[in-house]
Amino acid sequence: MSGQCCEDLHNRLARVAFQAGRTLKESFRLSQLEAVVRMVEEHECDFVDALRKDLHKPRFETVVSELMLVKNEAFHATNNLKKWMQPQYVERNLSTSLDDCVVISEPLGVVFIMGTWCSPIQMCLGPLVGAIAAGNCAIISPSECTPHTSELLHRLLPFYLDNECFHVIIVSTNDLPEVVDLKYDHVFFTGNREEGRRIAQAAARTFTPVTLILGGKNPCYVDQHCDIATTAQRVAWARFHNAGQSLVAPDYVLCHRDVKVRLVQALKCCLVQFYGSDPRESCSLGRMVNLEIFNRTRDMLWRSGKVAVGGQAVEAEKYIAPTILTEVAESDPIMQQDIFGPILPILTVNSVDEAIAFINKQEKPLCVYAYSSNSKVISRLMSETSSGSFCSNDSVLQSLMVALPFGGVGASGVGSYHGHYSFDTFSHRKSCLLRSTRFECVTYLRYPPYEDRNLSLMTWASTLSQKSQGWCQIL
C-alpha cells in the first residue's frame, strides 16, 4: 500500500470512529488521558534512550523538558475536564431573559498534529492531550529527523490509545502538504516558517483551520541594572539546553556596552561550570540532529561576528561547542536566520529605547526576554514590544507552564496551546439559544407591519442594561 493510501486509510478509520461518537463521553477522554500518562511513565527509559540516539540528549533534559511537560498537560486536563466540558452561560437582555443562552464546546472531528525534531515528544503528545480532552480523533506525525523517537511513538501508541481513534504516521516533510490535502478538521504544526507557510497554503485549499507554532529570532535584553552572574546562568542554560535546538531559546542578546564585557566573562564561567573545560566530553551537552542542521549552523558561525568562546566544530560527531559571538553586525548571517544550535550572538545598544526599536524592527518573535532589576524597564519591554510570550529575569520557563497559553503572533505563528487553551484550540465553541414558543409578549414586536412604537419597545427590551454609571446618568 502506498504512503498516501495508508494515510488516507488512517484518516477514514478515525473519521468513522468519530462519527460513531466514540470520543464524546467524558469517561472515554479521561481513560485516554490516563493512558498517555501510563505510556510516558512505563516507557521513560525507552524515551530517554531514543532521544539520546537522535539528539544525544541528556536524561535530565528529556525528563524535565519533554516527559514531565506531557504528564503535567495530561494531569491538568484530567483535573479540569469536567469544568471545561460544561456549557457556559452568557449575559442576556430583557427579550431573552426567559431563554437559555449558552456556549457549548464541541469537538472538531479528526485533527492532524505534526511534531518537530527539536522537541519530538512534547510537541507531539502535548497537543495530542488537548485533542483528546476536547473529544477529537487524532493522527500524529512525528518528525522524520528523529527516527528513533518517531519509531517509538509509532510502536507504543497503539498499545495504549484507542486504535480506531488515534494513529501515528511517519511522513517526509516534503509530503506533509499532500497529507494535509486529505482534509482534516484542524491542523496543528510545529516547525520553521517556510514549512509552516506550505502547510497553511495546503490547509487553505480545503478551508482547514490551522495552529502554527513557528520559529523566530527571540531577543534577550540585558539591562545595566541586573545581577549579571544569575542572568548569565539563566541565559546560558536556555541557549545551550538541547545544544541550542529550541524554538524558545534566546536567539541573541542586546546589552549596553559597559555590560557586555562583564556578561561575556560571566557566560564563559557558566560554560565551564556547566560543561567543563572541554564541552565535547560532557554528558550534559547534546549534538546537532543531522548533518544538514550541523552544516547550516557551522556556516552561519564561521561567517558572523567574532568568537569570544567556543567555536569548535567536529562534523563526524555533529558537534558544535557552546559559542559566544561578539562584534556581531545586524547584517551577519547569524542575524538573518533562526539559530538552531549552541551559538549566542551579543549585540550592543546604548539604551532601552534603542533595544526596543531594534526588536520592533524585526519580525514578531515567539518570545521576548528581559533581564533587569528595574520594574519600569521590564514593564516597557513587555508593553512596547509584541511577541508570542514574554518572560522577565528568566528564559524558556513561560513555555513550560501548562496554565499559560503558548503560541506565536505574526510571523512566529497562529494560535496557541497548553491546558485550557489546547482544549479551546481543538474545540468549536457553538453558540446556542434555547427558546420556548410560549411567550410572545416581546417577540411579537419584531413582526410587520413595523411601527415606531414597536421599535422603541423592541429597542428597550433588546438593549443590555448598563452598570452603575448608566443609572447615574438617568438619575
mmCIF file of C-alpha atoms in Angstrom, residues 27-166:
data_model
loop_
_atom_site.group_PDB
_atom_site.id
_atom_site.type_symbol
_atom_site.label_atom_id
_atom_site.label_comp_id
_atom_site.label_asym_id
_atom_site.label_seq_id
_atom_site.Cartn_x
_atom_site.Cartn_y
_atom_site.Cartn_z
ATOM 1 C CA SER A 27 -15.128 8.734 30.678
ATOM 2 C CA PHE A 28 -13.527 7.874 27.326
ATOM 3 C CA ARG A 29 -11.483 11.063 27.271
ATOM 4 C CA LEU A 30 -10.279 10.514 30.843
ATOM 5 C CA SER A 31 -9.269 6.924 30.093
ATOM 6 C CA GLN A 32 -7.208 8.033 27.088
ATOM 7 C CA LEU A 33 -5.529 10.830 29.064
ATOM 8 C CA GLU A 34 -4.641 8.343 31.792
ATOM 9 C CA ALA A 35 -3.234 6.034 29.106
ATOM 10 C CA VAL A 36 -0.918 8.788 27.860
ATOM 11 C CA VAL A 37 0.455 9.200 31.396
ATOM 12 C CA ARG A 38 0.937 5.440 31.770
ATOM 13 C CA MET A 39 2.768 5.243 28.462
ATOM 14 C CA VAL A 40 5.162 8.035 29.429
ATOM 15 C CA GLU A 41 5.784 6.616 32.902
ATOM 16 C CA GLU A 42 6.147 2.975 31.907
ATOM 17 C CA HIS A 43 8.490 3.749 28.999
ATOM 18 C CA GLU A 44 10.502 6.616 30.421
ATOM 19 C CA CYS A 45 13.768 4.739 29.837
ATOM 20 C CA ASP A 46 12.785 3.996 26.232
ATOM 21 C CA PHE A 47 12.039 7.671 25.533
ATOM 22 C CA VAL A 48 15.323 8.695 27.174
ATOM 23 C CA ASP A 49 17.215 6.168 25.069
ATOM 24 C CA ALA A 50 15.512 7.239 21.833
ATOM 25 C CA LEU A 51 16.315 10.903 22.376
ATOM 26 C CA ARG A 52 19.871 10.020 23.342
ATOM 27 C CA LYS A 53 20.243 8.284 19.969
ATOM 28 C CA ASP A 54 18.549 11.069 17.999
ATOM 29 C CA LEU A 55 19.921 14.187 19.720
ATOM 30 C CA HIS A 56 22.487 12.951 22.253
ATOM 31 C CA LYS A 57 20.027 14.485 24.693
ATOM 32 C CA PRO A 58 20.846 14.055 28.400
ATOM 33 C CA ARG A 59 18.355 12.139 30.546
ATOM 34 C CA PHE A 60 17.805 15.228 32.733
ATOM 35 C CA GLU A 61 16.713 17.349 29.754
ATOM 36 C CA THR A 62 14.458 14.621 28.348
ATOM 37 C CA VAL A 63 12.642 14.117 31.650
ATOM 38 C CA VAL A 64 12.284 17.812 32.530
ATOM 39 C CA SER A 65 11.502 19.420 29.169
ATOM 40 C CA GLU A 66 9.724 16.532 27.411
ATOM 41 C CA LEU A 67 8.196 13.857 29.633
ATOM 42 C CA MET A 68 7.332 15.981 32.659
ATOM 43 C CA LEU A 69 5.600 18.563 30.479
ATOM 44 C CA VAL A 70 3.468 15.907 28.768
ATOM 45 C CA LYS A 71 2.436 14.437 32.135
ATOM 46 C CA ASN A 72 1.614 17.879 33.527
ATOM 47 C CA GLU A 73 -0.557 18.587 30.473
ATOM 48 C CA ALA A 74 -2.420 15.319 30.979
ATOM 49 C CA PHE A 75 -2.841 15.836 34.746
ATOM 50 C CA HIS A 76 -4.089 19.395 34.219
ATOM 51 C CA ALA A 77 -6.604 18.241 31.604
ATOM 52 C CA THR A 78 -7.785 15.353 33.785
ATOM 53 C CA ASN A 79 -8.274 17.621 36.793
ATOM 54 C CA ASN A 80 -10.255 20.223 34.842
ATOM 55 C CA LEU A 81 -12.030 18.268 32.107
ATOM 56 C CA LYS A 82 -15.477 18.239 33.735
ATOM 57 C CA LYS A 83 -15.398 22.040 34.110
ATOM 58 C CA TRP A 84 -14.123 22.587 30.560
ATOM 59 C CA MET A 85 -16.897 20.434 29.089
ATOM 60 C CA GLN A 86 -19.723 22.258 30.878
ATOM 61 C CA PRO A 87 -21.858 24.738 28.889
ATOM 62 C CA GLN A 88 -21.004 28.383 29.556
ATOM 63 C CA TYR A 89 -23.977 30.639 30.214
ATOM 64 C CA VAL A 90 -23.742 34.197 28.891
ATOM 65 C CA GLU A 91 -25.362 37.545 29.673
ATOM 66 C CA ARG A 92 -28.928 38.061 28.455
ATOM 67 C CA ASN A 93 -31.112 41.074 27.710
ATOM 68 C CA LEU A 94 -34.776 41.503 28.653
ATOM 69 C CA SER A 95 -36.046 39.942 25.438
ATOM 70 C CA THR A 96 -34.074 36.731 26.115
ATOM 71 C CA SER A 97 -34.423 36.719 29.919
ATOM 72 C CA LEU A 98 -36.575 33.586 29.832
ATOM 73 C CA ASP A 99 -34.258 31.729 27.450
ATOM 74 C CA ASP A 100 -31.036 29.779 27.932
ATOM 75 C CA CYS A 101 -28.084 31.399 26.153
ATOM 76 C CA VAL A 102 -25.119 29.030 26.287
ATOM 77 C CA VAL A 103 -21.839 28.283 24.566
ATOM 78 C CA ILE A 104 -21.091 24.594 24.072
ATOM 79 C CA SER A 105 -17.597 23.286 23.304
ATOM 80 C CA GLU A 106 -17.906 20.516 20.759
ATOM 81 C CA PRO A 107 -15.018 18.513 19.256
ATOM 82 C CA LEU A 108 -13.883 19.424 15.762
ATOM 83 C CA GLY A 109 -13.527 15.875 14.450
ATOM 84 C CA VAL A 110 -10.292 14.369 13.129
ATOM 85 C CA VAL A 111 -7.226 16.531 13.730
ATOM 86 C CA PHE A 112 -3.702 16.233 12.333
ATOM 87 C CA ILE A 113 -0.748 17.010 14.634
ATOM 88 C CA MET A 114 2.752 17.452 13.196
ATOM 89 C CA GLY A 115 5.630 17.467 15.666
ATOM 90 C CA THR A 116 9.099 18.936 15.351
ATOM 91 C CA TRP A 117 12.516 17.359 15.739
ATOM 92 C CA CYS A 118 13.810 19.734 18.425
ATOM 93 C CA SER A 119 11.151 18.617 20.961
ATOM 94 C CA PRO A 120 9.841 15.445 19.349
ATOM 95 C CA ILE A 121 7.937 14.010 22.318
ATOM 96 C CA GLN A 122 6.264 17.015 23.922
ATOM 97 C CA MET A 123 5.411 18.664 20.593
ATOM 98 C CA CYS A 124 3.523 15.525 19.537
ATOM 99 C CA LEU A 125 1.997 14.367 22.814
ATOM 100 C CA GLY A 126 1.350 17.841 24.315
ATOM 101 C CA PRO A 127 -1.086 18.900 21.571
ATOM 102 C CA LEU A 128 -2.462 15.342 21.497
ATOM 103 C CA VAL A 129 -3.531 15.755 25.140
ATOM 104 C CA GLY A 130 -5.562 18.823 24.127
ATOM 105 C CA ALA A 131 -7.106 16.995 21.181
ATOM 106 C CA ILE A 132 -8.117 14.069 23.404
ATOM 107 C CA ALA A 133 -9.528 16.332 26.116
ATOM 108 C CA ALA A 134 -11.639 18.173 23.536
ATOM 109 C CA GLY A 135 -13.078 14.871 22.259
ATOM 110 C CA ASN A 136 -11.356 14.530 18.902
ATOM 111 C CA CYS A 137 -9.807 11.693 16.998
ATOM 112 C CA ALA A 138 -6.206 12.460 16.070
ATOM 113 C CA ILE A 139 -3.445 11.455 13.720
ATOM 114 C CA ILE A 140 0.043 12.490 14.771
ATOM 115 C CA SER A 141 3.118 12.723 12.581
ATOM 116 C CA PRO A 142 6.449 12.774 14.444
ATOM 117 C CA SER A 143 9.460 14.271 12.706
ATOM 118 C CA GLU A 144 11.421 12.102 10.309
ATOM 119 C CA CYS A 145 14.586 13.843 11.584
ATOM 120 C CA THR A 146 14.343 11.944 14.899
ATOM 121 C CA PRO A 147 13.811 8.391 13.618
ATOM 122 C CA HIS A 148 14.290 6.533 16.920
ATOM 123 C CA THR A 149 11.785 8.702 18.775
ATOM 124 C CA SER A 150 9.309 8.587 15.890
ATOM 125 C CA GLU A 151 9.546 4.796 15.643
ATOM 126 C CA LEU A 152 8.996 4.503 19.398
ATOM 127 C CA LEU A 153 5.846 6.628 19.282
ATOM 128 C CA HIS A 154 4.651 4.642 16.252
ATOM 129 C CA ARG A 155 5.158 1.403 18.181
ATOM 130 C CA LEU A 156 3.822 2.415 21.603
ATOM 131 C CA LEU A 157 0.672 4.445 20.891
ATOM 132 C CA PRO A 158 -1.380 1.500 19.561
ATOM 133 C CA PHE A 159 -0.751 -0.379 22.843
ATOM 134 C CA TYR A 160 -2.097 2.463 24.978
ATOM 135 C CA LEU A 161 -4.614 4.511 22.982
ATOM 136 C CA ASP A 162 -7.749 3.506 21.118
ATOM 137 C CA ASN A 163 -6.594 2.028 17.791
ATOM 138 C CA GLU A 164 -9.504 3.402 15.794
ATOM 139 C CA CYS A 165 -9.424 6.940 17.151
ATOM 140 C CA PHE A 166 -5.672 7.610 17.331
#
